[in-house]
Coordinates of N, CA and C in Angstrom, one line a residue:
X1 N -50.6 -90.1 56.7 CA -50.1 -88.8 56.5 C -48.7 -88.7 55.6
X2 N -48.7 -87.8 54.7 CA -47.4 -87.7 53.8 C -46.4 -87.0 54.4
X3 N -45.1 -87.4 54.0 CA -43.9 -86.8 54.7 C -43.5 -85.4 53.9
X4 N -43.5 -84.4 54.8 CA -43.1 -83.1 54.2 C -41.6 -83.2 53.8
X5 N -41.4 -82.9 52.6 CA -40.0 -82.9 52.2 C -39.4 -81.5 52.0
X6 N -38.4 -81.0 52.5 CA -37.7 -79.9 52.2 C -36.2 -80.1 51.9
X7 N -35.8 -79.3 50.8 CA -34.2 -79.5 50.5 C -33.6 -78.0 50.7
X8 N -32.3 -78.0 51.3 CA -31.7 -76.9 51.5 C -30.2 -77.2 50.9
X9 N -29.5 -76.1 50.7 CA -28.2 -76.2 50.3 C -27.3 -75.0 51.0
X10 N -26.1 -75.4 51.5 CA -25.4 -74.5 52.1 C -23.7 -75.0 52.0
X11 N -22.9 -74.0 51.5 CA -21.6 -74.2 51.5 C -21.2 -75.6 50.6
X12 N -22.0 -75.8 49.5 CA -21.5 -77.1 48.8 C -22.3 -78.3 49.2
X13 N -23.0 -78.0 50.4 CA -23.7 -79.5 50.8 C -25.3 -79.3 50.6
X14 N -26.0 -80.3 50.2 CA -27.2 -80.5 50.1 C -27.9 -81.2 51.2
X15 N -29.0 -80.7 51.8 CA -29.7 -81.2 53.0 C -31.1 -81.6 52.8
X16 N -31.5 -82.6 53.5 CA -32.7 -83.2 53.4 C -33.4 -83.0 54.7
X17 N -34.8 -82.2 54.8 CA -35.6 -82.1 55.9 C -36.9 -82.7 55.9
X18 N -37.5 -83.0 56.9 CA -38.9 -83.6 56.9 C -39.8 -82.4 57.5
X19 N -39.7 -81.0 56.9 CA -40.7 -80.2 57.3 C -40.4 -79.5 58.8
X20 N -39.1 -79.8 59.0 CA -38.7 -79.2 60.3 C -37.3 -78.7 60.2
X21 N -36.4 -78.3 61.2 CA -35.1 -77.9 61.1 C -33.9 -79.0 61.3
X22 N -34.6 -80.1 61.5 CA -33.8 -81.6 61.9 C -33.3 -81.9 60.4
X23 N -31.8 -82.1 60.5 CA -31.3 -82.6 59.3 C -31.5 -84.1 59.2
X24 N -32.1 -84.5 58.1 CA -32.5 -86.0 58.0 C -31.4 -86.6 57.0
X25 N -30.5 -85.9 56.5 CA -29.5 -86.6 55.6 C -28.7 -85.4 54.8
X26 N -27.5 -85.7 54.3 CA -26.7 -84.6 53.6 C -25.9 -85.2 52.7
X27 N -25.6 -84.5 51.5 CA -24.6 -84.9 50.5 C -23.7 -83.6 49.9
X28 N -22.6 -83.8 50.0 CA -21.7 -82.9 49.3 C -21.6 -83.1 48.0
X29 N -22.0 -82.0 47.2 CA -22.4 -82.2 45.7 C -21.4 -82.5 45.1
X30 N -20.1 -82.1 45.4 CA -19.0 -82.4 44.6 C -18.4 -83.9 44.9
X31 N -18.8 -84.4 46.1 CA -18.4 -85.5 46.6 C -19.4 -86.5 47.1
X32 N -20.5 -86.9 46.1 CA -21.6 -87.5 46.5 C -21.5 -89.0 47.1
X33 N -20.3 -89.7 46.9 CA -20.4 -90.9 47.5 C -19.5 -91.0 48.9
X34 N -19.1 -89.8 49.3 CA -18.6 -89.7 50.7 C -19.6 -89.6 51.7
X35 N -19.1 -89.9 52.9 CA -20.2 -89.7 54.1 C -20.1 -88.4 54.8
X36 N -21.0 -87.5 54.3 CA -20.8 -86.3 54.9 C -21.0 -86.0 56.3
X37 N -22.0 -86.5 57.1 CA -22.3 -86.4 58.4 C -21.6 -87.5 59.2
X38 N -21.1 -86.9 60.4 CA -20.2 -87.9 61.1 C -20.8 -89.2 61.6
X39 N -22.1 -89.1 61.9 CA -22.7 -90.3 62.5 C -22.8 -91.2 61.3
X40 N -23.1 -90.8 59.9 CA -22.9 -91.8 58.9 C -21.7 -92.5 58.7
X41 N -20.7 -91.8 59.1 CA -19.5 -92.4 58.9 C -19.3 -93.5 59.9
X42 N -19.7 -93.0 61.3 CA -19.5 -94.1 62.3 C -20.5 -95.4 62.2
X43 N -21.6 -95.1 61.6 CA -22.5 -96.3 61.4 C -21.8 -97.4 60.4
X44 N -20.8 -97.0 59.6 CA -20.2 -97.9 58.8 C -18.8 -98.5 59.4
X45 N -18.8 -98.2 60.8 CA -17.7 -98.9 61.4 C -17.7 -100.5 61.7
X46 N -18.7 -101.0 61.2 CA -18.6 -102.5 61.0 C -17.6 -102.9 60.2
X47 N -17.3 -102.1 59.2 CA -16.2 -102.5 58.2 C -14.8 -102.6 58.8
X48 N -14.5 -102.2 60.4 CA -13.4 -102.4 60.9 C -13.5 -103.9 61.8
X49 N -14.7 -104.1 61.9 CA -15.1 -105.4 62.8 C -15.2 -106.8 62.2
X50 N -15.3 -106.7 60.8 CA -15.3 -107.8 60.1 C -14.4 -107.7 58.9
X51 N -14.1 -108.8 58.0 CA -13.3 -108.7 57.0 C -13.9 -107.8 55.8
X52 N -13.4 -106.7 55.7 CA -14.0 -105.7 54.8 C -13.9 -106.2 53.4
X53 N -13.1 -107.1 53.0 CA -12.9 -107.6 51.4 C -14.2 -108.4 51.1
X54 N -14.7 -109.0 52.0 CA -15.8 -109.9 51.7 C -17.0 -109.7 52.5
X55 N -17.0 -108.8 53.4 CA -18.1 -108.6 54.3 C -18.7 -107.0 54.2
X56 N -19.8 -106.8 54.1 CA -21.2 -107.7 54.4 C -21.3 -108.2 53.0
X57 N -22.0 -109.4 53.0 CA -22.5 -110.1 51.8 C -23.8 -109.5 51.4
X58 N -24.5 -109.2 52.3 CA -25.8 -108.6 52.2 C -26.0 -107.4 53.4
X59 N -26.9 -106.5 53.0 CA -27.2 -105.4 54.2 C -28.5 -105.1 54.0
X60 N -29.3 -104.7 55.1 CA -30.6 -104.3 55.1 C -30.4 -102.9 55.7
X61 N -30.9 -101.8 55.0 CA -31.0 -100.5 55.4 C -32.3 -99.9 55.7
X62 N -32.7 -99.6 56.8 CA -34.0 -99.3 57.2 C -33.8 -97.8 57.5
X63 N -34.5 -97.1 56.6 CA -34.6 -95.6 56.6 C -33.7 -95.1 55.6
X64 N -34.2 -94.5 54.3 CA -33.3 -94.0 53.3 C -32.7 -92.8 53.5
X65 N -33.6 -91.8 53.9 CA -33.1 -90.4 54.1 C -32.5 -90.1 52.8
X66 N -31.2 -89.4 52.9 CA -30.6 -88.8 51.7 C -29.8 -89.8 50.8
X67 N -30.1 -91.0 51.3 CA -29.2 -92.2 50.7 C -27.6 -92.1 50.8
X68 N -27.4 -91.6 51.7 CA -25.9 -91.5 52.1 C -25.1 -93.0 52.2
X69 N -25.8 -93.8 53.2 CA -25.2 -95.2 53.4 C -25.5 -95.8 52.1
X70 N -26.4 -95.7 51.4 CA -26.7 -96.6 50.2 C -25.7 -96.2 49.1
X71 N -25.5 -94.9 48.8 CA -24.4 -94.4 47.9 C -23.0 -95.1 48.1
X72 N -22.6 -95.0 49.6 CA -21.5 -95.5 50.0 C -21.2 -97.0 49.8
X73 N -22.3 -97.7 50.2 CA -22.3 -99.1 50.1 C -22.2 -99.6 48.5
X74 N -23.0 -99.0 47.9 CA -23.2 -99.2 46.4 C -22.0 -99.0 45.6
X75 N -21.1 -98.1 46.0 CA -20.0 -97.6 45.4 C -18.6 -98.4 45.9
X76 N -18.4 -98.7 47.3 CA -17.3 -99.2 47.7 C -17.3 -100.6 48.2
X77 N -18.6 -101.2 48.2 CA -18.9 -102.6 48.8 C -19.5 -103.3 47.4
X78 N -18.6 -103.5 46.5 CA -19.4 -104.3 45.3 C -19.9 -105.7 45.6
X79 N -19.4 -106.4 46.6 CA -19.8 -107.8 47.0 C -21.1 -107.8 47.7
X80 N -21.8 -106.5 48.0 CA -22.8 -106.5 48.8 C -24.1 -106.3 48.3
X81 N -25.1 -107.1 48.4 CA -26.4 -107.1 47.9 C -27.2 -106.3 49.0
X82 N -27.8 -105.2 48.6 CA -28.4 -104.2 49.6 C -29.9 -104.4 49.4
X83 N -30.8 -104.3 50.7 CA -32.2 -104.1 50.6 C -32.5 -102.8 51.5
X84 N -33.1 -101.8 50.7 CA -33.5 -100.8 51.4 C -35.0 -100.9 51.8
X85 N -35.4 -100.3 53.0 CA -36.7 -100.3 53.4 C -37.1 -99.0 53.9
X86 N -37.9 -98.2 53.2 CA -38.3 -96.8 53.5 C -39.9 -96.7 53.4
X87 N -40.2 -96.0 54.7 CA -41.7 -96.0 54.9 C -42.5 -94.9 53.9
X88 N -41.7 -93.9 53.5 CA -42.5 -92.8 52.9 C -42.0 -92.6 51.4
X89 N -42.8 -93.0 50.6 CA -42.5 -92.8 49.0 C -42.0 -91.4 48.6
X90 N -42.3 -90.5 49.3 CA -41.8 -89.0 49.1 C -40.3 -89.1 49.4
X91 N -39.7 -89.8 50.2 CA -38.3 -89.8 50.5 C -37.5 -90.5 49.5
X92 N -38.2 -91.6 49.0 CA -37.7 -92.2 47.9 C -37.5 -91.3 46.6
X93 N -38.5 -90.7 46.4 CA -38.7 -89.7 45.2 C -37.5 -88.5 45.5
X94 N -37.6 -88.2 46.7 CA -36.5 -87.0 46.9 C -35.0 -87.5 46.8
X95 N -34.8 -88.8 47.2 CA -33.7 -89.4 47.1 C -33.2 -89.2 45.6
X96 N -34.2 -89.9 44.7 CA -33.8 -90.0 43.3 C -33.5 -88.7 42.7
X97 N -34.3 -87.8 43.1 CA -34.2 -86.4 42.3 C -33.1 -85.5 42.9
X98 N -32.8 -85.6 44.0 CA -31.7 -84.6 44.6 C -30.5 -85.4 45.2
X99 N -30.5 -86.7 45.6 CA -29.3 -87.2 46.3 C -28.8 -88.4 45.6
X100 N -28.9 -88.4 44.3 CA -28.3 -89.4 43.4 C -28.4 -91.0 43.8
X101 N -29.7 -91.1 44.2 CA -29.9 -92.6 44.6 C -29.7 -93.4 43.4
X102 N -28.8 -94.4 43.6 CA -28.7 -95.5 42.6 C -29.9 -96.1 42.0
X103 N -29.7 -96.4 40.6 CA -30.8 -97.3 40.1 C -30.9 -98.7 40.6
X104 N -32.0 -99.2 41.0 CA -32.3 -100.6 41.4 C -31.8 -101.5 40.3
X105 N -30.9 -102.6 40.7 CA -30.5 -103.6 39.8 C -30.4 -104.9 40.5
X106 N -29.4 -105.7 40.0 CA -29.5 -107.2 40.8 C -29.1 -107.2 42.0
X107 N -28.3 -106.2 42.6 CA -27.9 -106.1 43.9 C -28.3 -105.0 44.8
X108 N -29.3 -104.4 44.4 CA -30.0 -103.3 45.1 C -31.4 -103.2 44.8
X109 N -32.1 -103.1 46.1 CA -33.8 -103.1 45.8 C -34.3 -102.3 46.9
X110 N -35.3 -101.6 46.4 CA -36.0 -100.8 47.5 C -37.4 -101.3 47.8
X111 N -37.8 -101.5 49.0 CA -39.2 -101.8 49.4 C -39.8 -100.6 50.2
X112 N -40.9 -100.0 49.6 CA -41.7 -98.9 50.4 C -42.4 -99.6 51.3
X113 N -42.3 -99.6 52.7 CA -42.9 -100.1 53.6 C -42.5 -99.9 55.1
X114 N -43.1 -100.5 56.1 CA -42.7 -100.3 57.4 C -41.5 -101.2 57.8
X115 N -40.4 -100.5 58.1 CA -39.1 -101.2 58.4 C -39.3 -102.3 59.7
X116 N -40.1 -101.9 60.7 CA -40.2 -103.0 61.7 C -41.1 -104.0 61.4
X117 N -42.1 -103.8 60.5 CA -42.9 -105.0 59.9 C -42.1 -105.9 59.1
X118 N -41.2 -105.1 58.1 CA -40.3 -105.8 57.1 C -39.3 -106.9 58.2
X119 N -38.8 -106.4 59.0 CA -38.0 -107.3 59.8 C -38.6 -108.4 60.6
X120 N -39.8 -108.1 61.1 CA -40.8 -109.1 61.8 C -41.2 -110.3 60.8
X121 N -41.6 -109.9 59.6 CA -42.1 -110.8 58.7 C -40.9 -111.6 57.7
X122 N -39.9 -111.1 57.6 CA -38.8 -111.6 56.7 C -38.3 -112.8 57.3
X123 N -37.9 -113.5 56.4 CA -36.9 -114.7 57.0 C -35.6 -114.8 56.4
X124 N -35.1 -113.6 55.7 CA -33.9 -113.5 55.2 C -32.8 -113.0 56.0
X125 N -31.6 -113.7 56.1 CA -30.6 -113.3 57.1 C -29.8 -112.3 56.4
X126 N -29.2 -111.4 57.3 CA -28.5 -110.3 56.7 C -27.0 -110.2 57.5
X127 N -26.0 -110.0 56.8 CA -24.7 -109.7 57.6 C -24.7 -108.2 58.3
X128 N -25.4 -107.4 57.8 CA -25.4 -105.9 58.3 C -26.8 -105.3 58.2
X129 N -27.4 -104.9 59.4 CA -28.6 -104.0 59.5 C -28.3 -102.7 59.9
X130 N -28.7 -101.9 59.2 CA -28.3 -100.4 59.4 C -29.8 -99.8 59.8
X131 N -29.9 -99.1 61.0 CA -31.2 -98.6 61.2 C -31.0 -97.1 61.5
X132 N -31.8 -96.3 60.7 CA -31.7 -94.8 60.8 C -32.8 -94.2 60.3
X133 N -33.9 -94.6 61.1 CA -35.2 -94.1 60.6 C -35.9 -93.1 61.4
X134 N -36.3 -92.1 61.1 CA -36.9 -91.0 62.3 C -38.0 -90.3 61.4
X135 N -39.1 -89.7 62.1 CA -40.1 -89.1 61.6 C -39.6 -87.6 61.5
X136 N -40.5 -86.5 61.3 CA -40.3 -85.1 61.2 C -39.8 -84.6 62.6
X137 N -40.3 -85.2 63.7 CA -39.8 -84.8 65.1 C -38.6 -85.5 65.8
X138 N -37.8 -86.3 64.9 CA -36.7 -87.0 65.3 C -37.1 -88.2 66.2
X139 N -38.2 -88.8 66.1 CA -38.7 -89.8 66.7 C -38.5 -91.1 66.1
X140 N -38.1 -92.3 66.7 CA -38.0 -93.6 65.9 C -39.1 -94.4 66.0
X141 N -39.9 -94.3 66.8 CA -41.2 -95.1 67.1 C -40.9 -96.5 67.2
X142 N -41.5 -97.4 66.3 CA -41.3 -98.7 66.5 C -40.0 -99.3 66.3
X143 N -39.2 -98.5 65.5 CA -37.8 -98.9 65.6 C -36.8 -98.6 66.7
X144 N -37.5 -98.3 67.6 CA -36.7 -98.1 69.1 C -37.4 -98.8 70.1
X145 N -37.8 -100.2 69.8 CA -38.6 -100.9 70.8 C -37.7 -102.3 71.1
X146 N -38.1 -103.0 72.2 CA -37.5 -104.4 72.4 C -37.9 -105.4 71.3
X147 N -39.1 -105.5 71.0 CA -39.5 -106.5 69.9 C -38.7 -106.2 68.7
X148 N -38.4 -105.0 68.2 CA -37.8 -104.6 67.0 C -36.4 -105.1 67.2
X149 N -35.7 -104.7 68.2 CA -34.2 -105.3 68.2 C -34.2 -106.7 68.4
X150 N -35.2 -107.3 69.1 CA -35.1 -108.8 69.1 C -35.2 -109.4 67.7
X151 N -36.2 -109.0 66.8 CA -36.4 -109.4 65.4 C -35.2 -109.2 64.6
X152 N -34.4 -108.0 64.9 CA -33.1 -107.7 64.0 C -32.3 -108.8 64.5
X153 N -32.0 -109.0 65.7 CA -31.1 -110.4 66.0 C -31.4 -111.6 65.4
X154 N -32.7 -111.8 65.4 CA -33.2 -113.0 64.8 C -32.8 -113.0 63.2
X155 N -32.8 -111.8 62.6 CA -32.4 -111.7 61.1 C -30.9 -111.6 60.8
X156 N -30.0 -111.6 61.8 CA -28.6 -111.6 61.7 C -27.9 -113.0 61.2
X157 N -26.9 -112.9 60.4 CA -26.3 -114.0 60.0 C -25.2 -114.4 61.1
X158 N -24.4 -115.2 60.7 CA -23.4 -115.8 61.9 C -22.3 -114.6 62.1
X159 N -22.0 -113.9 60.9 CA -21.2 -112.7 61.1 C -22.0 -111.3 61.2
X160 N -23.3 -111.3 61.8 CA -24.1 -110.4 61.6 C -23.7 -109.1 62.7
X161 N -24.1 -108.0 62.3 CA -24.0 -106.7 63.0 C -25.2 -105.8 62.9
X162 N -25.5 -105.3 63.8 CA -26.7 -104.3 63.4 C -25.8 -102.9 64.0
X163 N -26.1 -101.9 63.3 CA -25.9 -100.5 63.6 C -27.1 -99.6 63.6
X164 N -27.1 -98.9 64.6 CA -28.4 -98.1 65.0 C -27.9 -96.5 65.4
X165 N -28.6 -95.6 64.6 CA -28.5 -94.3 64.9 C -29.5 -94.0 66.1
X166 N -29.1 -93.6 67.2 CA -30.1 -93.4 68.4 C -30.3 -91.9 68.6
X167 N -30.0 -90.9 67.7 CA -30.1 -89.6 68.0 C -31.7 -89.1 67.9
X168 N -32.0 -88.3 69.0 CA -33.3 -87.8 69.2 C -34.3 -88.6 69.9
X169 N -33.8 -89.9 70.4 CA -34.8 -90.6 70.9 C -35.2 -90.1 72.5
X170 N -36.6 -90.4 72.7 CA -36.9 -89.6 74.1 C -36.0 -90.1 75.3
X171 N -35.9 -89.1 76.1 CA -35.1 -89.3 77.4 C -33.6 -89.7 77.1
X172 N -33.1 -89.2 76.0 CA -31.8 -89.4 75.7 C -31.6 -90.8 75.3
X173 N -30.4 -91.4 74.9 CA -30.3 -92.6 74.3 C -30.1 -93.8 75.2
X174 N -29.8 -93.6 76.5 CA -29.5 -94.7 77.3 C -30.6 -95.8 77.4
X175 N -31.7 -95.3 77.5 CA -32.9 -96.3 77.5 C -32.8 -97.2 76.2
X176 N -32.5 -96.6 75.1 CA -32.4 -97.4 73.9 C -31.2 -98.4 73.9
X177 N -30.1 -98.0 74.4 CA -29.0 -98.8 74.6 C -29.2 -100.0 75.6
X178 N -30.1 -99.7 76.6 CA -30.4 -100.8 77.6 C -31.2 -101.8 76.7
X179 N -32.2 -101.5 75.8 CA -32.9 -102.4 75.1 C -32.1 -103.2 74.3
X180 N -31.1 -102.4 73.7 CA -30.3 -103.2 72.6 C -29.6 -104.1 73.3
X181 N -28.9 -103.9 74.6 CA -28.3 -104.7 75.4 C -29.0 -106.0 75.8
X182 N -30.1 -105.7 76.2 CA -31.1 -106.8 76.5 C -31.4 -107.8 75.4
X183 N -31.7 -107.2 74.2 CA -31.9 -108.2 73.1 C -30.8 -108.9 72.7
X184 N -29.5 -108.2 72.8 CA -28.3 -109.0 72.2 C -27.5 -109.6 73.4
X185 N -28.3 -109.9 74.6 CA -27.4 -110.6 75.6 C -26.2 -109.9 76.0
X186 N -26.1 -108.5 76.0 CA -25.2 -107.8 76.4 C -24.1 -107.5 75.3
X187 N -24.2 -108.1 74.1 CA -23.2 -107.8 73.2 C -23.5 -106.6 72.3
X188 N -23.4 -105.4 72.8 CA -23.8 -104.2 72.3 C -22.8 -103.2 72.9
X189 N -22.4 -102.0 72.0 CA -21.5 -101.0 72.4 C -22.1 -99.8 71.8
X190 N -22.2 -98.6 72.5 CA -22.6 -97.3 72.2 C -21.4 -96.5 72.0
X191 N -21.2 -96.0 70.8 CA -20.0 -95.2 70.4 C -20.2 -93.8 71.3
X192 N -19.2 -93.1 71.7 CA -19.3 -91.8 72.2 C -20.0 -90.8 71.2
X193 N -20.9 -90.0 71.9 CA -21.6 -89.2 71.0 C -20.8 -88.4 70.1
X194 N -21.4 -88.2 68.8 CA -20.7 -87.1 67.8 C -21.0 -85.8 68.3
X195 N -20.1 -85.0 67.5 CA -20.4 -83.4 67.6 C -21.8 -83.2 67.6
X196 N -22.4 -83.8 66.7 CA -24.0 -83.3 66.2 C -24.8 -83.9 67.2
X197 N -24.3 -84.9 68.4 CA -25.2 -85.2 69.2 C -25.9 -86.5 69.0
X198 N -25.4 -87.1 67.9 CA -25.8 -88.5 67.3 C -25.1 -89.6 68.2
X199 N -25.7 -90.6 68.5 CA -25.0 -91.8 69.2 C -25.3 -93.0 68.3
X200 N -24.2 -93.7 68.0 CA -24.2 -95.0 67.1 C -24.0 -96.0 68.0
X201 N -25.0 -97.1 68.1 CA -24.8 -98.2 68.8 C -24.7 -99.4 67.9
X202 N -23.7 -100.4 68.4 CA -23.4 -101.5 67.4 C -23.9 -102.7 68.3
X203 N -24.5 -103.7 67.7 CA -24.6 -105.1 68.4 C -24.3 -106.1 67.4
X204 N -23.8 -107.2 68.0 CA -23.4 -108.4 67.2 C -24.2 -109.6 67.5
X205 N -24.1 -110.6 66.7 CA -24.7 -111.9 66.7 C -23.6 -112.8 66.1
X206 N -23.9 -114.0 66.7 CA -22.9 -115.0 65.9 C -21.3 -115.0 66.3
X207 N -20.7 -115.0 65.4 CA -19.1 -115.0 65.8 C -18.7 -113.9 66.7
X208 N -17.8 -114.3 67.6 CA -17.2 -113.2 68.6 C -16.3 -112.2 68.0
X209 N -16.2 -111.1 68.5 CA -15.3 -110.2 68.0 C -14.4 -109.8 69.1
X210 N -13.2 -109.9 68.9 CA -12.1 -109.4 69.8 C -10.7 -108.9 69.0
X211 N -10.7 -107.7 69.0 CA -9.7 -107.0 68.1 C -8.8 -106.0 68.9
X212 N -7.5 -106.1 68.8 CA -6.8 -105.3 69.6 C -6.6 -103.8 68.9
X213 N -6.6 -103.0 69.7 CA -6.8 -101.6 69.3 C -5.6 -101.2 68.2
X214 N -4.3 -101.8 68.3 CA -3.5 -101.7 67.2 C -4.1 -102.1 66.0
X215 N -4.8 -103.2 65.9 CA -5.3 -103.8 64.6 C -6.3 -103.0 64.0
X216 N -7.1 -102.4 65.1 CA -8.2 -101.3 64.7 C -7.7 -100.2 64.0
X217 N -6.6 -99.8 64.6 CA -5.8 -98.6 63.8 C -5.5 -99.1 62.3
X218 N -4.9 -100.2 62.3 CA -4.5 -100.7 60.9 C -5.5 -100.7 60.0
X219 N -6.6 -101.3 60.4 CA -7.7 -101.5 59.6 C -8.4 -100.3 59.2
X220 N -8.5 -99.2 60.1 CA -9.0 -97.9 59.8 C -8.1 -97.3 58.7
X221 N -6.9 -97.4 58.8 CA -5.8 -96.9 57.9 C -6.2 -97.4 56.4
X222 N -6.3 -98.7 56.4 CA -6.6 -99.7 55.1 C -8.0 -99.1 54.7
X223 N -8.9 -99.0 55.5 CA -10.3 -98.5 54.9 C -10.2 -97.2 54.2
X224 N -9.3 -96.2 54.9 CA -9.3 -94.9 54.4 C -8.7 -94.9 53.1
X225 N -7.4 -95.6 53.0 CA -6.8 -95.9 51.5 C -7.8 -96.3 50.6
X226 N -8.5 -97.3 50.9 CA -9.4 -98.0 49.9 C -10.7 -97.2 49.4
X227 N -11.4 -96.4 50.6 CA -12.6 -95.9 50.3 C -12.5 -94.3 50.5
X228 N -11.6 -94.0 51.4 CA -11.8 -92.6 51.7 C -12.4 -92.2 53.0
X229 N -13.1 -93.3 53.7 CA -13.8 -93.2 54.9 C -12.6 -93.2 55.9
X230 N -12.6 -92.2 56.7 CA -11.4 -92.2 57.7 C -12.1 -92.3 59.1
X231 N -12.0 -93.6 59.8 CA -12.4 -93.9 61.1 C -11.4 -93.9 62.2
X232 N -10.2 -93.3 61.9 CA -9.1 -93.3 62.6 C -9.4 -92.6 64.0
X233 N -10.2 -91.4 63.8 CA -10.6 -90.5 65.0 C -11.7 -91.3 65.7
X234 N -12.5 -92.1 65.3 CA -13.4 -93.0 65.9 C -12.7 -93.9 66.8
X235 N -11.7 -94.5 66.4 CA -10.9 -95.6 67.3 C -10.3 -94.7 68.5
X236 N -9.9 -93.7 68.3 CA -9.3 -92.8 69.2 C -10.4 -92.4 70.4
X237 N -11.5 -92.0 70.0 CA -12.7 -91.7 70.8 C -13.1 -92.8 71.6
X238 N -13.1 -94.1 71.0 CA -13.5 -95.3 71.6 C -12.5 -95.5 72.8
X239 N -11.1 -95.3 72.5 CA -10.2 -95.5 73.4 C -10.2 -94.8 74.6
X240 N -10.5 -93.4 74.3 CA -10.4 -92.5 75.2 C -11.7 -92.5 76.2
X241 N -12.9 -93.0 75.7 CA -14.1 -93.2 76.5 C -14.0 -94.5 77.4
X242 N -12.9 -95.3 77.1 CA -12.7 -96.5 77.9 C -13.6 -97.6 77.3
X243 N -13.7 -97.4 76.1 CA -14.8 -98.7 75.4 C -14.0 -99.7 75.2
X244 N -12.5 -99.6 75.4 CA -11.7 -100.7 74.9 C -10.7 -101.3 76.1
X245 N -11.4 -101.8 76.9 CA -10.6 -102.2 78.1 C -9.7 -103.3 77.8
X246 N -8.5 -103.1 78.3 CA -7.3 -104.0 78.0 C -6.9 -103.9 76.6
X247 N -7.1 -102.8 75.9 CA -6.6 -102.4 74.7 C -7.3 -103.2 73.4
X248 N -8.5 -103.8 73.9 CA -9.2 -104.7 72.9 C -10.6 -104.2 72.7
X249 N -11.1 -104.5 71.5 CA -12.5 -104.3 71.3 C -13.3 -105.5 71.4
X250 N -14.1 -105.8 72.2 CA -14.9 -107.0 72.5 C -16.2 -106.9 72.2
X251 N -16.8 -107.7 71.4 CA -18.2 -107.6 71.3 C -18.8 -109.0 70.9

């Protein structure tokens, strides 16, 4: 069944919908490389957890949407080779026409197909896997299952991180977080819910992460100065939620 595509605009922001009121992506027309939606900004928090000068060397983006994450990575992480997997050809076409999807080149490729199947069959390691795939009813399907998360873990490099948008999954997000925790042997962290109701979860493989909150703030300030992405409030929310015991982010 084809994906119904609707485009709306309000107050200088263009929105993508899949035939329903759910917002599947957004772009501020005058600032197309900025991350307009709060959850997309938090999905890039991995740049605080690894060396943002050299990491990620490569990234897998599952679910193209309005291409927000793709535009940001393409502009601000020139060291990153990026593979996008999007199941719906209509979404790729809409991203090209309305959301300034970058042209494919030596470091950026698009595969039209099933993200879960791609991860299962691929043998390519990735530093960063971004999971943001939903249908018109905000359901993630196979992208929110134990086998999928286990397969993602097997695809991560020694510095690998997975970031997943858990918004709209059945019975809230806690069952999703439990599946991720199990797949990653407890090395996962759910960020406090954004105002939009989105919950972003991170999971790590390989090298351990232990960063003092003071260093997280310094990294957030440096990232803002370099890219315009401001994650200082995210660090504060993690601290207030008790996610940084002893003043450290451990993952």
